[in-house]
Amino acid sequence: MIFSKYLLPLGALLTTALSQTVPQNVDNSTYPPIFPLNKDTEFAFVLEEMLALSNGGGANTGEVLRAATRIIPGSFESFYSAFFFFAEKIHSQAVSALKGGFKVSARDAFFRSSTYYRAADFFLHGNITDPRIYSLWDSALADFDSALSLMDIPGVRFNITSGHGFTVPVIFYKAKDCNEKTPTVLACSGYDGSQEEMYHQIGTKILERGWNFVSYEGPGQPTVRRQQNIGFRPDWWDVVTPVVDWLATRGDVDMDRLALEGISFGGTLAPRAASREHRFAAVLSVDGLDSLFDVLYAAFGPQIAGLFDSGNKTAFDVVMKSLQTNSSLPAQTRWIIDQGEFAFNTTSAFEWWTGLKTINLTKDIIEPINVPIFIGKGQDDASTDDQPELMRKLAESVGKTPTYHFFETDLGAGEHCQLGAESQLAMVTMDWLDGVFKNVTGKNKAGEIGQHHWRRM
Ligand SMILES: *[C@@H]1O[C@H](CO)[C@@H](O)[C@H](O)[C@H]1NC(C)=O
Ligand SMILES: *[C@@H]1O[C@H](CO)[C@@H](O)[C@H](O)[C@H]1NC(C)=O
Ligand SMILES: *[C@@H]1O[C@H](CO)[C@@H](O)[C@H](O)[C@H]1NC(C)=O
Ligand SMILES: *[C@@H]1O[C@H](CO)[C@@H](O)[C@H](O)[C@H]1NC(C)=O
Ligand SMILES: *[C@@H]1O[C@H](CO)[C@@H](O)[C@H](O)[C@H]1NC(C)=O
Ligand SMILES: *[C@@H]1O[C@H](CO)[C@@H](O)[C@H](O)[C@H]1NC(C)=O
Ligand SMILES: *[C@@H]1O[C@H](CO)[C@@H](O)[C@H](O)[C@H]1NC(C)=O
Ligand SMILES: *[C@@H]1O[C@H](CO)[C@@H](O)[C@H](O)[C@H]1NC(C)=O
């Protein structure tokens, strides 16, 4: 879904902190806010992400904690091996369980093996010719599909034609086994997250509340990037509107109670979509960013920023390539470049930054959003820095009053996108959304289609 919460210089600090015990009455900023599972901060972060999927049936804690023991700081191959081992083992267990007719066991195992195939792939994107980028993903999708088919109400995949040269893969999870019009949450992840992981992260909690959950991916996101060779693009409304058109044709979606949620960089994409797509009752941005470009621009430091501003593509690409291929640099530095180029379908860091810069939030994006907006911020989320706060200020500057929630480190909810505290995230976001849905008065009767704009505020 995301990238590490620790900005580059914090790596050394954390390594020091790990080798000590935390004494009383110290400056808490010296110590890690959550227990790190690797000395490499990026590995610790992604391990935490995988561990957190346990809260929604996407992993088991013992499996992730065991994999963590096999991972050598900085070694991308060790990360691959540790998770590939679990992917294959748990996949075999799933197949055996299915053969034995044990559907629940098989479903649970297929969900987990799918996660572990995705985890094995996570750090491999630096070498675009590595066939594992595709083979692992195919395995992850296949196992996820096996799991979907074994659910009580199976999640169903659809490909929605966008009319803009790409299709949008969607998974529809029905809350109820009938055709009753039901409140629905449509959601996407961010810079590196899949729609499959979204089910474990927020989907199960949404379904428990009796609402449909619909996940999707657009260009730049993992499956679209692989199957259609398309990188991120700024016109996210062209991704979302075809999906909403399709939802409107279904009998089981209450089009008056349809919300759009985005996680991390998805928290930038969702408001962008909602600036032109007005059929939502609410928009939620969880640790979203006004501008991921601004965060990276600052994190890479003035020399690299200056080189980018000079417009010398050749020189910029050479310098970034030297960082990307230097195995003695922290995993985060290398991975963020690997992933950026991968997700923007380029081998040029300059093209990546140029594309990323156009995906931001500005007054003209926020202003047309005339429905309640939720902005979440993790206290310790250094990867989005003060971006959620900037988003709030931006919204206020155009006369809006977004609901803003600060998730606390002391409660274990301060991580990026509340990793590991999914119940707190769901409590805050979905209880708020329940209030928004209850406030909806208009009924979307035939003949009123197209009048969505007057429904609220
Ligand atoms: C450090 O955090 C703990 C709880 O998380 C708190 O009780 C303590 O007062 C904090 N210490 C300082 C110096 O802020
Ligand atoms: C990239 O992957 C290909 C295919 O596995 C391999 O032949 C090549 O050596 C790799 N390149 C680098 C720089 O590791
Ligand atoms: C969606 O498109 C992909 C890529 O062409 C294909 O592999 C997949 O089977 C399609 N899924 C559905 C549900 O049609
Ligand atoms: C993505 O990159 C590949 C390889 O450079 C290229 O063939 C393809 O056309 C690109 N896709 C788009 C949509 O530009
Ligand atoms: C761009 O940078 C390269 C390498 O540093 C240098 O050789 C070249 O002259 C620069 N081009 C311009 C237009 O400044
Ligand atoms: C790789 O990074 C290390 C640590 O910053 C640095 O000392 C070394 O010179 C770099 N190597 C190359 C080839 O740039
Ligand atoms: C924000 O994105 C728009 C295009 O989407 C671009 O024109 C503008 O320069 C970007 N603003 C900043 C500050 O990067
Ligand atoms: C529901 O409407 C009431 C009355 O207008 C308002 O005070 C409240 O904030 C709304 N609730 C939400 C969650 O938007």
Coordinates of N, CA and C and ligand atoms in Angstrom, one line a residue, residues 372 403 431-440 457, ligand 8:
P372 N -19.2 15.3 2.6 CA -18.3 15.2 3.8 C -17.0 14.5 3.4
T403 N -13.7 16.3 8.4 CA -13.5 15.6 9.7 C -12.1 15.1 9.7
D431 N -17.6 4.4 11.7 CA -18.7 5.0 12.5 C -19.0 6.4 12.0
W432 N -18.0 7.1 11.6 CA -18.2 8.4 11.0 C -19.1 8.2 9.7
L433 N -18.7 7.3 8.9 CA -19.4 7.0 7.6 C -20.9 6.6 7.9
D434 N -21.1 5.9 9.0 CA -22.5 5.5 9.3 C -23.3 6.8 9.6
G435 N -22.7 7.7 10.3 CA -23.4 9.0 10.5 C -23.7 9.7 9.2
V436 N -22.8 9.7 8.3 CA -23.0 10.3 7.0 C -24.1 9.6 6.2
F437 N -24.1 8.3 6.2 CA -25.1 7.5 5.5 C -26.5 7.8 6.2
K438 N -26.5 7.9 7.5 CA -27.8 8.1 8.1 C -28.4 9.5 7.8
N439 N -27.5 10.4 7.5 CA -27.9 11.8 7.2 C -28.5 11.9 5.8
V440 N -28.2 10.9 5.0 CA -28.7 10.9 3.6 C -30.2 10.8 3.6
M457 N -25.3 19.0 1.4 CA -24.5 20.2 1.7 C -24.4 21.1 0.5
Ligands
LIG8 C1 -25.3 14.7 10.1 O1 -26.1 15.9 10.0 C2 -26.1 16.7 11.2 C3 -27.1 17.7 11.1 O2 -26.9 18.5 9.9 C4 -24.7 17.2 11.4 O3 -24.6 17.9 12.6 C5 -23.7 16.0 11.5 O4 -22.4 16.5 11.5 C6 -23.9 15.1 10.3 N1 -23.1 13.9 10.5 C7 -22.1 13.6 9.7 C8 -21.3 12.4 10.1 O5 -21.8 14.2 8.7

